[in-house]
Every structure is written in C-alpha cells, then in structure tokens.
Amino acid sequence: SLVPAELDILLDLMTAKEPYVKGGVEVLEAGIPKPDSLTDPGTISALSTLNAVLAEMVPLYRSALALREIFEETCDTFYDRDQAIMHGRRARTPSEAAKASDVASEQRKHPMAIGRPFETTGPPIFIYHTVFSDFKALMEGPDAAPPQDVVTAFSLIQAAATVYPSEDDHLNAMRPFIEALLDRSFVRLPDSGQSFDPDGLILGRTTAGLVPLLVMEAENEIAPGGRDPDIQGAFSFRKLWVEEKSP
C-alpha cells in the first residue's frame, strides 16, 4: 500500500470519531509520498487527487483540535446528531445569544458551526448532499439565473441598502423581492410556546412535511440592540429544527 502507516491509523481514528491528536496535522500535511518507481499516469493522477483532499482536511482537523482546548464540550459537537440537538435545545434564545457581549460565551457552552469564532467552522456543506455541490456549479455557470431574477436580486440589494426609520419599514421593503425570487410567501411562526419568533419564515412542503427554506432575522441597522442579525438568524434556524414545539 502507498498509504503510510501513520496516515492509515489516523484515518481509522477519524472514521471511528476517536479524539483528535496533535500529531495528526503533520501526518495530513505530509500526505502520501510518490515513490520514485511509480510511473503509471493514472495512479499518479489518483495520488495527486488524494493528497489534495488530505490538504483540504488540514484546516478542519486543526479547528477540531482547537475545539478540545477552547470549548467546554468535545469536538463531537459538530458531528454527533444527539449532541447537536442537545446544544440547540439548551442554548439561550436567539435574541439573547446573538448579543455581541454574549456570542463568545454562548459559543463556548453551546457551539454551532457558523464560523464565529473561526474554530466553529464546520465541514463543507456539500459533503451532506449532492444538491449543494450542484447548486454551486450552477451558480458559477454562465446562465446562473434568469434575467428577471437578476433584476429582482438587484432591486433587493437596493432595498436592503436604503436607510429606513424603523425595522418594520426595512422588512416591508425587502419582503416582496425575496418572495418573488423564491416564488413563495412569508408566514409568521404560530405561537406554540417556542422560545423564539423570527422576523420572517418561508416553508416548503416535502414528503416529510413542512421544512424551513428561509429563516429571516433583521435589524434596521446592525448596532441597535447589540445583535448581529446574521448570527441571530443562524441560532433561530437551529431552534426551529430542534425545539419540540416548533411546527
């Protein structure tokens, strides 16, 4: 086998979700060396591809190591479904957790893979389903969107950039363009005792029932309330999935 013994052991540990080890970064960076006797073009190409994949794993592995030192829970938080649900349910309400003064401590206690701080960056989303890689390929294509959608998207950007006297005015100006782009209407979350109430919600019907396609949290400007609407939206999305009282 061309795979070094140290790399073989490390990959087995990662597959078994064993604790990450400090020497793992160096093993991944070393990759699979090319023997001088290897001349087959196909094998050389495959070896190059494998080493490229290993190189992409290095920053994720380094982040996982940092999680062990920074956060109160184990690095399995981002990979274990039960732990992720537990953290989502125990987390504070999105409006509280998203305050600039509280984000760091909340992410230490109940982390979510949103990249704030960088150590909470999760693996690429396309590893979970091919639809995400298909979407990326389509977006990079020459015919990424119909002309009318491009015009609507530009109108949305203009509406979002305008200064408004209140949050409601801001939301009311953006909603029509978002609804036009998604071909769906916003709904409000029914009051069923959940711990959050997003500013906007668009649902889609699947064979499994209704699922959230978009969860919107907005501030008229970022400063009021000391909350980052991007982070608050992520926390609201998690709550929507994990709380038993959510629709």
PDB file of C-alpha atoms in Angstrom:
ATOM      1  CA  SER A   1       0.000   0.000   0.000  1.00  0.00           C
ATOM      2  CA  LEU A   2       1.181   3.526  -0.796  1.00  0.00           C
ATOM      3  CA  VAL A   3      -0.518   4.915   2.296  1.00  0.00           C
ATOM      4  CA  PRO A   4       1.940   5.452   5.193  1.00  0.00           C
ATOM      5  CA  ALA A   5       1.117   3.511   8.361  1.00  0.00           C
ATOM      6  CA  GLU A   6       0.727   6.728  10.405  1.00  0.00           C
ATOM      7  CA  LEU A   7      -1.831   8.091   7.935  1.00  0.00           C
ATOM      8  CA  ASP A   8      -3.694   4.793   7.809  1.00  0.00           C
ATOM      9  CA  ILE A   9      -4.009   4.771  11.619  1.00  0.00           C
ATOM     10  CA  LEU A  10      -5.059   8.434  11.709  1.00  0.00           C
ATOM     11  CA  LEU A  11      -7.826   7.907   9.133  1.00  0.00           C
ATOM     12  CA  ASP A  12      -9.102   4.905  11.100  1.00  0.00           C
ATOM     13  CA  LEU A  13      -9.240   7.055  14.246  1.00  0.00           C
ATOM     14  CA  MET A  14     -11.120   9.810  12.441  1.00  0.00           C
ATOM     15  CA  THR A  15     -13.621   7.332  10.995  1.00  0.00           C
ATOM     16  CA  ALA A  16     -14.221   5.936  14.487  1.00  0.00           C
ATOM     17  CA  LYS A  17     -14.612   9.517  15.863  1.00  0.00           C
ATOM     18  CA  GLU A  18     -11.748   8.954  18.277  1.00  0.00           C
ATOM     19  CA  PRO A  19     -10.227  12.065  19.912  1.00  0.00           C
ATOM     20  CA  TYR A  20      -8.082  14.123  17.581  1.00  0.00           C
ATOM     21  CA  VAL A  21      -4.340  14.044  18.257  1.00  0.00           C
ATOM     22  CA  LYS A  22      -1.855  16.888  17.896  1.00  0.00           C
ATOM     23  CA  GLY A  23       0.413  14.957  15.554  1.00  0.00           C
ATOM     24  CA  GLY A  24      -2.468  14.464  13.145  1.00  0.00           C
ATOM     25  CA  VAL A  25      -1.954  17.797  11.401  1.00  0.00           C
ATOM     26  CA  GLU A  26       1.614  16.905  10.466  1.00  0.00           C
ATOM     27  CA  VAL A  27       0.531  13.469   9.207  1.00  0.00           C
ATOM     28  CA  LEU A  28      -2.140  15.009   6.962  1.00  0.00           C
ATOM     29  CA  GLU A  29       0.257  17.672   5.701  1.00  0.00           C
ATOM     30  CA  ALA A  30       2.832  15.016   4.788  1.00  0.00           C
ATOM     31  CA  GLY A  31       0.236  13.220   2.676  1.00  0.00           C
ATOM     32  CA  ILE A  32       1.109  10.181   0.578  1.00  0.00           C
ATOM     33  CA  PRO A  33       4.618  10.419  -0.877  1.00  0.00           C
ATOM     34  CA  LYS A  34       5.117   9.409  -4.525  1.00  0.00           C
ATOM     35  CA  PRO A  35       7.582   6.529  -4.898  1.00  0.00           C
ATOM     36  CA  ASP A  36      10.353   7.097  -7.447  1.00  0.00           C
ATOM     37  CA  SER A  37       9.354   3.838  -9.126  1.00  0.00           C
ATOM     38  CA  LEU A  38       5.769   4.993  -9.773  1.00  0.00           C
ATOM     39  CA  THR A  39       5.326   5.826 -13.453  1.00  0.00           C
ATOM     40  CA  ASP A  40       1.699   4.953 -14.277  1.00  0.00           C
ATOM     41  CA  PRO A  41      -0.072   8.250 -15.201  1.00  0.00           C
ATOM     42  CA  GLY A  42      -3.434   7.098 -13.845  1.00  0.00           C
ATOM     43  CA  THR A  43      -2.020   6.142 -10.456  1.00  0.00           C
ATOM     44  CA  ILE A  44      -0.021   9.365 -10.269  1.00  0.00           C
ATOM     45  CA  SER A  45      -3.175  11.388 -11.012  1.00  0.00           C
ATOM     46  CA  ALA A  46      -5.166   9.488  -8.366  1.00  0.00           C
ATOM     47  CA  LEU A  47      -2.363  10.039  -5.845  1.00  0.00           C
ATOM     48  CA  SER A  48      -2.372  13.770  -6.585  1.00  0.00           C
ATOM     49  CA  THR A  49      -6.143  13.905  -6.048  1.00  0.00           C
ATOM     50  CA  LEU A  50      -5.881  12.085  -2.721  1.00  0.00           C
ATOM     51  CA  ASN A  51      -3.175  14.450  -1.495  1.00  0.00           C
ATOM     52  CA  ALA A  52      -5.336  17.424  -2.476  1.00  0.00           C
ATOM     53  CA  VAL A  53      -8.184  16.002  -0.364  1.00  0.00           C
ATOM     54  CA  LEU A  54      -5.815  15.482   2.579  1.00  0.00           C
ATOM     55  CA  ALA A  55      -4.628  19.091   2.247  1.00  0.00           C
ATOM     56  CA  GLU A  56      -8.245  20.313   2.460  1.00  0.00           C
ATOM     57  CA  MET A  57      -8.685  18.292   5.681  1.00  0.00           C
ATOM     58  CA  VAL A  58      -5.792  20.057   7.437  1.00  0.00           C
ATOM     59  CA  PRO A  59      -7.623  23.280   8.465  1.00  0.00           C
ATOM     60  CA  LEU A  60     -10.683  21.278   9.583  1.00  0.00           C
ATOM     61  CA  TYR A  61      -8.506  18.971  11.678  1.00  0.00           C
ATOM     62  CA  ARG A  62      -6.695  21.949  13.179  1.00  0.00           C
ATOM     63  CA  SER A  63     -10.064  23.522  14.072  1.00  0.00           C
ATOM     64  CA  ALA A  64     -11.198  20.290  15.711  1.00  0.00           C
ATOM     65  CA  LEU A  65      -8.063  20.300  17.857  1.00  0.00           C
ATOM     66  CA  ALA A  66      -8.778  23.886  18.886  1.00  0.00           C
ATOM     67  CA  LEU A  67     -12.299  22.906  19.935  1.00  0.00           C
ATOM     68  CA  ARG A  68     -10.872  20.493  22.503  1.00  0.00           C
ATOM     69  CA  GLU A  69      -8.960  23.340  24.138  1.00  0.00           C
ATOM     70  CA  ILE A  70     -11.441  26.212  23.760  1.00  0.00           C
ATOM     71  CA  PHE A  71     -14.919  24.784  24.202  1.00  0.00           C
ATOM     72  CA  GLU A  72     -16.481  23.119  27.199  1.00  0.00           C
ATOM     73  CA  GLU A  73     -17.827  20.164  25.231  1.00  0.00           C
ATOM     74  CA  THR A  74     -15.991  17.701  22.977  1.00  0.00           C
ATOM     75  CA  CYS A  75     -15.265  18.202  19.291  1.00  0.00           C
ATOM     76  CA  ASP A  76     -18.008  15.656  18.522  1.00  0.00           C
ATOM     77  CA  THR A  77     -20.442  18.561  18.963  1.00  0.00           C
ATOM     78  CA  PHE A  78     -20.400  19.212  15.195  1.00  0.00           C
ATOM     79  CA  TYR A  79     -20.528  15.566  14.149  1.00  0.00           C
ATOM     80  CA  ASP A  80     -22.837  13.876  16.672  1.00  0.00           C
ATOM     81  CA  ARG A  81     -26.538  14.457  15.972  1.00  0.00           C
ATOM     82  CA  ASP A  82     -27.676  13.912  19.571  1.00  0.00           C
ATOM     83  CA  GLN A  83     -25.136  16.390  20.941  1.00  0.00           C
ATOM     84  CA  ALA A  84     -26.095  18.955  18.315  1.00  0.00           C
ATOM     85  CA  ILE A  85     -29.781  18.654  19.268  1.00  0.00           C
ATOM     86  CA  MET A  86     -28.943  18.850  22.980  1.00  0.00           C
ATOM     87  CA  HIS A  87     -26.930  22.031  22.495  1.00  0.00           C
ATOM     88  CA  GLY A  88     -29.637  23.568  20.346  1.00  0.00           C
ATOM     89  CA  ARG A  89     -32.297  22.967  22.982  1.00  0.00           C
ATOM     90  CA  ARG A  90     -30.186  24.165  25.908  1.00  0.00           C
ATOM     91  CA  ALA A  91     -28.957  27.290  24.123  1.00  0.00           C
ATOM     92  CA  ARG A  92     -30.371  30.673  25.083  1.00  0.00           C
ATOM     93  CA  THR A  93     -32.989  32.343  22.920  1.00  0.00           C
ATOM     94  CA  PRO A  94     -31.549  33.609  19.605  1.00  0.00           C
ATOM     95  CA  SER A  95     -32.171  37.256  20.511  1.00  0.00           C
ATOM     96  CA  GLU A  96     -30.156  36.827  23.724  1.00  0.00           C
ATOM     97  CA  ALA A  97     -27.400  34.586  22.352  1.00  0.00           C
ATOM     98  CA  ALA A  98     -26.723  36.872  19.369  1.00  0.00           C
ATOM     99  CA  LYS A  99     -25.775  39.892  21.502  1.00  0.00           C
ATOM    100  CA  ALA A 100     -22.200  40.927  20.814  1.00  0.00           C
ATOM    101  CA  SER A 101     -21.390  40.688  24.523  1.00  0.00           C
ATOM    102  CA  ASP A 102     -22.680  37.096  24.766  1.00  0.00           C
ATOM    103  CA  VAL A 103     -21.799  35.353  21.492  1.00  0.00           C
ATOM    104  CA  ALA A 104     -18.346  34.183  22.617  1.00  0.00           C
ATOM    105  CA  SER A 105     -19.560  32.646  25.894  1.00  0.00           C
ATOM    106  CA  GLU A 106     -22.614  31.092  24.219  1.00  0.00           C
ATOM    107  CA  GLN A 107     -20.435  29.508  21.555  1.00  0.00           C
ATOM    108  CA  ARG A 108     -18.208  28.026  24.259  1.00  0.00           C
ATOM    109  CA  LYS A 109     -21.207  26.471  26.025  1.00  0.00           C
ATOM    110  CA  HIS A 110     -23.447  25.507  23.120  1.00  0.00           C
ATOM    111  CA  PRO A 111     -21.435  25.872  19.903  1.00  0.00           C
ATOM    112  CA  MET A 112     -22.951  25.938  16.444  1.00  0.00           C
ATOM    113  CA  ALA A 113     -20.880  25.549  13.280  1.00  0.00           C
ATOM    114  CA  ILE A 114     -21.294  29.117  11.973  1.00  0.00           C
ATOM    115  CA  GLY A 115     -17.637  30.158  11.809  1.00  0.00           C
ATOM    116  CA  ARG A 116     -17.858  32.664  14.683  1.00  0.00           C
ATOM    117  CA  PRO A 117     -15.217  32.237  16.053  1.00  0.00           C
ATOM    118  CA  PHE A 118     -13.277  30.565  13.241  1.00  0.00           C
ATOM    119  CA  GLU A 119     -12.799  27.400  15.293  1.00  0.00           C
ATOM    120  CA  THR A 120     -16.521  26.708  14.919  1.00  0.00           C
ATOM    121  CA  THR A 121     -16.216  26.401  11.146  1.00  0.00           C
ATOM    122  CA  GLY A 122     -17.831  23.122  10.111  1.00  0.00           C
ATOM    123  CA  PRO A 123     -17.008  20.838   7.188  1.00  0.00           C
ATOM    124  CA  PRO A 124     -18.073  21.883   3.649  1.00  0.00           C
ATOM    125  CA  ILE A 125     -21.849  21.637   3.345  1.00  0.00           C
ATOM    126  CA  PHE A 126     -21.682  19.716   0.073  1.00  0.00           C
ATOM    127  CA  ILE A 127     -20.490  16.563   1.860  1.00  0.00           C
ATOM    128  CA  TYR A 128     -24.016  16.128   3.228  1.00  0.00           C
ATOM    129  CA  HIS A 129     -25.904  16.094  -0.089  1.00  0.00           C
ATOM    130  CA  THR A 130     -25.067  16.482  -3.770  1.00  0.00           C
ATOM    131  CA  VAL A 131     -27.701  19.232  -4.141  1.00  0.00           C
ATOM    132  CA  PHE A 132     -25.265  21.722  -2.572  1.00  0.00           C
ATOM    133  CA  SER A 133     -22.417  20.973  -4.974  1.00  0.00           C
ATOM    134  CA  ASP A 134     -24.907  21.045  -7.869  1.00  0.00           C
ATOM    135  CA  PHE A 135     -26.099  24.464  -6.701  1.00  0.00           C
ATOM    136  CA  LYS A 136     -22.530  25.783  -6.532  1.00  0.00           C
ATOM    137  CA  ALA A 137     -21.802  24.524 -10.053  1.00  0.00           C
ATOM    138  CA  LEU A 138     -24.977  26.115 -11.413  1.00  0.00           C
ATOM    139  CA  MET A 139     -24.234  29.444  -9.711  1.00  0.00           C
ATOM    140  CA  GLU A 140     -20.789  29.538 -11.311  1.00  0.00           C
ATOM    141  CA  GLY A 141     -22.210  28.825 -14.771  1.00  0.00           C
ATOM    142  CA  PRO A 142     -22.822  31.443 -17.479  1.00  0.00           C
ATOM    143  CA  ASP A 143     -26.613  31.080 -17.178  1.00  0.00           C
ATOM    144  CA  ALA A 144     -26.798  31.100 -13.385  1.00  0.00           C
ATOM    145  CA  ALA A 145     -30.157  32.899 -13.181  1.00  0.00           C
ATOM    146  CA  PRO A 146     -32.939  34.085 -15.495  1.00  0.00           C
ATOM    147  CA  PRO A 147     -32.641  37.780 -16.447  1.00  0.00           C
ATOM    148  CA  GLN A 148     -35.742  38.705 -14.442  1.00  0.00           C
ATOM    149  CA  ASP A 149     -34.268  37.116 -11.299  1.00  0.00           C
ATOM    150  CA  VAL A 150     -31.095  39.165 -11.778  1.00  0.00           C
ATOM    151  CA  VAL A 151     -33.181  42.350 -11.941  1.00  0.00           C
ATOM    152  CA  THR A 152     -35.167  41.304  -8.858  1.00  0.00           C
ATOM    153  CA  ALA A 153     -31.979  40.467  -6.942  1.00  0.00           C
ATOM    154  CA  PHE A 154     -30.537  43.886  -7.776  1.00  0.00           C
ATOM    155  CA  SER A 155     -33.777  45.508  -6.564  1.00  0.00           C
ATOM    156  CA  LEU A 156     -33.473  43.522  -3.317  1.00  0.00           C
ATOM    157  CA  ILE A 157     -29.922  44.793  -2.807  1.00  0.00           C
ATOM    158  CA  GLN A 158     -31.082  48.361  -3.355  1.00  0.00           C
ATOM    159  CA  ALA A 159     -33.976  47.934  -0.921  1.00  0.00           C
ATOM    160  CA  ALA A 160     -31.704  46.400   1.714  1.00  0.00           C
ATOM    161  CA  ALA A 161     -29.141  49.207   1.388  1.00  0.00           C
ATOM    162  CA  THR A 162     -31.661  52.028   1.803  1.00  0.00           C
ATOM    163  CA  VAL A 163     -31.868  53.737   5.209  1.00  0.00           C
ATOM    164  CA  TYR A 164     -35.269  53.375   6.895  1.00  0.00           C
ATOM    165  CA  PRO A 165     -36.816  54.939  10.004  1.00  0.00           C
ATOM    166  CA  SER A 166     -37.741  51.556  11.505  1.00  0.00           C
ATOM    167  CA  GLU A 167     -37.122  47.813  11.263  1.00  0.00           C
ATOM    168  CA  ASP A 168     -40.679  47.190  10.021  1.00  0.00           C
ATOM    169  CA  ASP A 169     -40.178  49.643   7.152  1.00  0.00           C
ATOM    170  CA  HIS A 170     -36.932  47.882   6.265  1.00  0.00           C
ATOM    171  CA  LEU A 171     -38.548  44.440   6.268  1.00  0.00           C
ATOM    172  CA  ASN A 172     -41.620  45.557   4.328  1.00  0.00           C
ATOM    173  CA  ALA A 173     -39.394  46.966   1.589  1.00  0.00           C
ATOM    174  CA  MET A 174     -37.391  43.748   1.179  1.00  0.00           C
ATOM    175  CA  ARG A 175     -40.097  41.101   1.535  1.00  0.00           C
ATOM    176  CA  PRO A 176     -41.697  41.449  -1.946  1.00  0.00           C
ATOM    177  CA  PHE A 177     -38.368  40.904  -3.705  1.00  0.00           C
ATOM    178  CA  ILE A 178     -37.456  37.873  -1.563  1.00  0.00           C
ATOM    179  CA  GLU A 179     -40.891  36.352  -2.154  1.00  0.00           C
ATOM    180  CA  ALA A 180     -40.529  36.941  -5.902  1.00  0.00           C
ATOM    181  CA  LEU A 181     -37.108  35.275  -6.012  1.00  0.00           C
ATOM    182  CA  LEU A 182     -38.263  32.217  -4.037  1.00  0.00           C
ATOM    183  CA  ASP A 183     -41.790  32.148  -5.532  1.00  0.00           C
ATOM    184  CA  ARG A 184     -43.187  31.691  -2.019  1.00  0.00           C
ATOM    185  CA  SER A 185     -44.786  33.904   0.612  1.00  0.00           C
ATOM    186  CA  PHE A 186     -43.565  34.704   4.100  1.00  0.00           C
ATOM    187  CA  VAL A 187     -45.508  33.312   7.044  1.00  0.00           C
ATOM    188  CA  ARG A 188     -45.305  34.041  10.759  1.00  0.00           C
ATOM    189  CA  LEU A 189     -44.447  31.268  13.164  1.00  0.00           C
ATOM    190  CA  PRO A 190     -47.575  30.226  15.086  1.00  0.00           C
ATOM    191  CA  ASP A 191     -47.309  30.836  18.822  1.00  0.00           C
ATOM    192  CA  SER A 192     -46.967  27.323  20.229  1.00  0.00           C
ATOM    193  CA  GLY A 193     -44.711  28.084  23.180  1.00  0.00           C
ATOM    194  CA  GLN A 194     -41.389  28.059  21.331  1.00  0.00           C
ATOM    195  CA  SER A 195     -38.529  30.210  22.639  1.00  0.00           C
ATOM    196  CA  PHE A 196     -38.105  32.329  19.504  1.00  0.00           C
ATOM    197  CA  ASP A 197     -40.066  34.263  16.886  1.00  0.00           C
ATOM    198  CA  PRO A 198     -38.147  35.067  13.678  1.00  0.00           C
ATOM    199  CA  ASP A 199     -38.920  38.170  11.629  1.00  0.00           C
ATOM    200  CA  GLY A 200     -39.781  36.068   8.617  1.00  0.00           C
ATOM    201  CA  LEU A 201     -40.227  32.426   7.703  1.00  0.00           C
ATOM    202  CA  ILE A 202     -40.682  30.658   4.372  1.00  0.00           C
ATOM    203  CA  LEU A 203     -41.659  26.995   4.453  1.00  0.00           C
ATOM    204  CA  GLY A 204     -41.561  24.295   1.811  1.00  0.00           C
ATOM    205  CA  ARG A 205     -43.616  21.124   1.692  1.00  0.00           C
ATOM    206  CA  THR A 206     -41.797  17.795   1.349  1.00  0.00           C
ATOM    207  CA  THR A 207     -42.763  14.157   1.787  1.00  0.00           C
ATOM    208  CA  ALA A 208     -41.619  14.518   5.419  1.00  0.00           C
ATOM    209  CA  GLY A 209     -43.830  17.579   5.998  1.00  0.00           C
ATOM    210  CA  LEU A 210     -43.101  21.295   6.149  1.00  0.00           C
ATOM    211  CA  VAL A 211     -39.438  22.300   6.327  1.00  0.00           C
ATOM    212  CA  PRO A 212     -37.899  25.787   6.689  1.00  0.00           C
ATOM    213  CA  LEU A 213     -36.467  27.132   3.445  1.00  0.00           C
ATOM    214  CA  LEU A 214     -35.610  30.541   4.853  1.00  0.00           C
ATOM    215  CA  VAL A 215     -35.461  31.965   8.368  1.00  0.00           C
ATOM    216  CA  MET A 216     -35.034  35.740   8.438  1.00  0.00           C
ATOM    217  CA  GLU A 217     -33.811  37.839  11.322  1.00  0.00           C
ATOM    218  CA  ALA A 218     -33.317  41.527  10.689  1.00  0.00           C
ATOM    219  CA  GLU A 219     -32.265  44.710  12.419  1.00  0.00           C
ATOM    220  CA  ASN A 220     -32.844  48.148  10.944  1.00  0.00           C
ATOM    221  CA  GLU A 221     -29.104  48.622  11.377  1.00  0.00           C
ATOM    222  CA  ILE A 222     -26.562  46.289  12.995  1.00  0.00           C
ATOM    223  CA  ALA A 223     -25.893  48.493  16.031  1.00  0.00           C
ATOM    224  CA  PRO A 224     -29.396  48.646  17.678  1.00  0.00           C
ATOM    225  CA  GLY A 225     -29.762  46.035  20.413  1.00  0.00           C
ATOM    226  CA  GLY A 226     -26.125  44.948  20.039  1.00  0.00           C
ATOM    227  CA  ARG A 227     -27.175  41.885  17.993  1.00  0.00           C
ATOM    228  CA  ASP A 228     -25.784  40.626  14.705  1.00  0.00           C
ATOM    229  CA  PRO A 229     -28.836  39.603  12.626  1.00  0.00           C
ATOM    230  CA  ASP A 230     -26.741  37.050  10.712  1.00  0.00           C
ATOM    231  CA  ILE A 231     -25.814  35.192  13.915  1.00  0.00           C
ATOM    232  CA  GLN A 232     -29.333  35.579  15.307  1.00  0.00           C
ATOM    233  CA  GLY A 233     -30.746  34.064  12.116  1.00  0.00           C
ATOM    234  CA  ALA A 234     -28.455  31.039  12.429  1.00  0.00           C
ATOM    235  CA  PHE A 235     -29.460  30.493  16.051  1.00  0.00           C
ATOM    236  CA  SER A 236     -33.154  30.837  15.118  1.00  0.00           C
ATOM    237  CA  PHE A 237     -32.730  28.257  12.349  1.00  0.00           C
ATOM    238  CA  ARG A 238     -31.261  25.804  14.867  1.00  0.00           C
ATOM    239  CA  LYS A 239     -34.090  26.392  17.317  1.00  0.00           C
ATOM    240  CA  LEU A 240     -36.638  25.835  14.565  1.00  0.00           C
ATOM    241  CA  TRP A 241     -35.222  22.385  13.896  1.00  0.00           C
ATOM    242  CA  VAL A 242     -34.580  21.151  17.431  1.00  0.00           C
ATOM    243  CA  GLU A 243     -37.410  22.502  19.616  1.00  0.00           C
ATOM    244  CA  GLU A 244     -40.243  20.026  20.031  1.00  0.00           C
ATOM    245  CA  LYS A 245     -42.848  22.801  19.999  1.00  0.00           C
ATOM    246  CA  SER A 246     -41.761  24.090  16.595  1.00  0.00           C
ATOM    247  CA  PRO A 247     -44.107  23.319  13.682  1.00  0.00           C
TER     248      PRO A 247
END
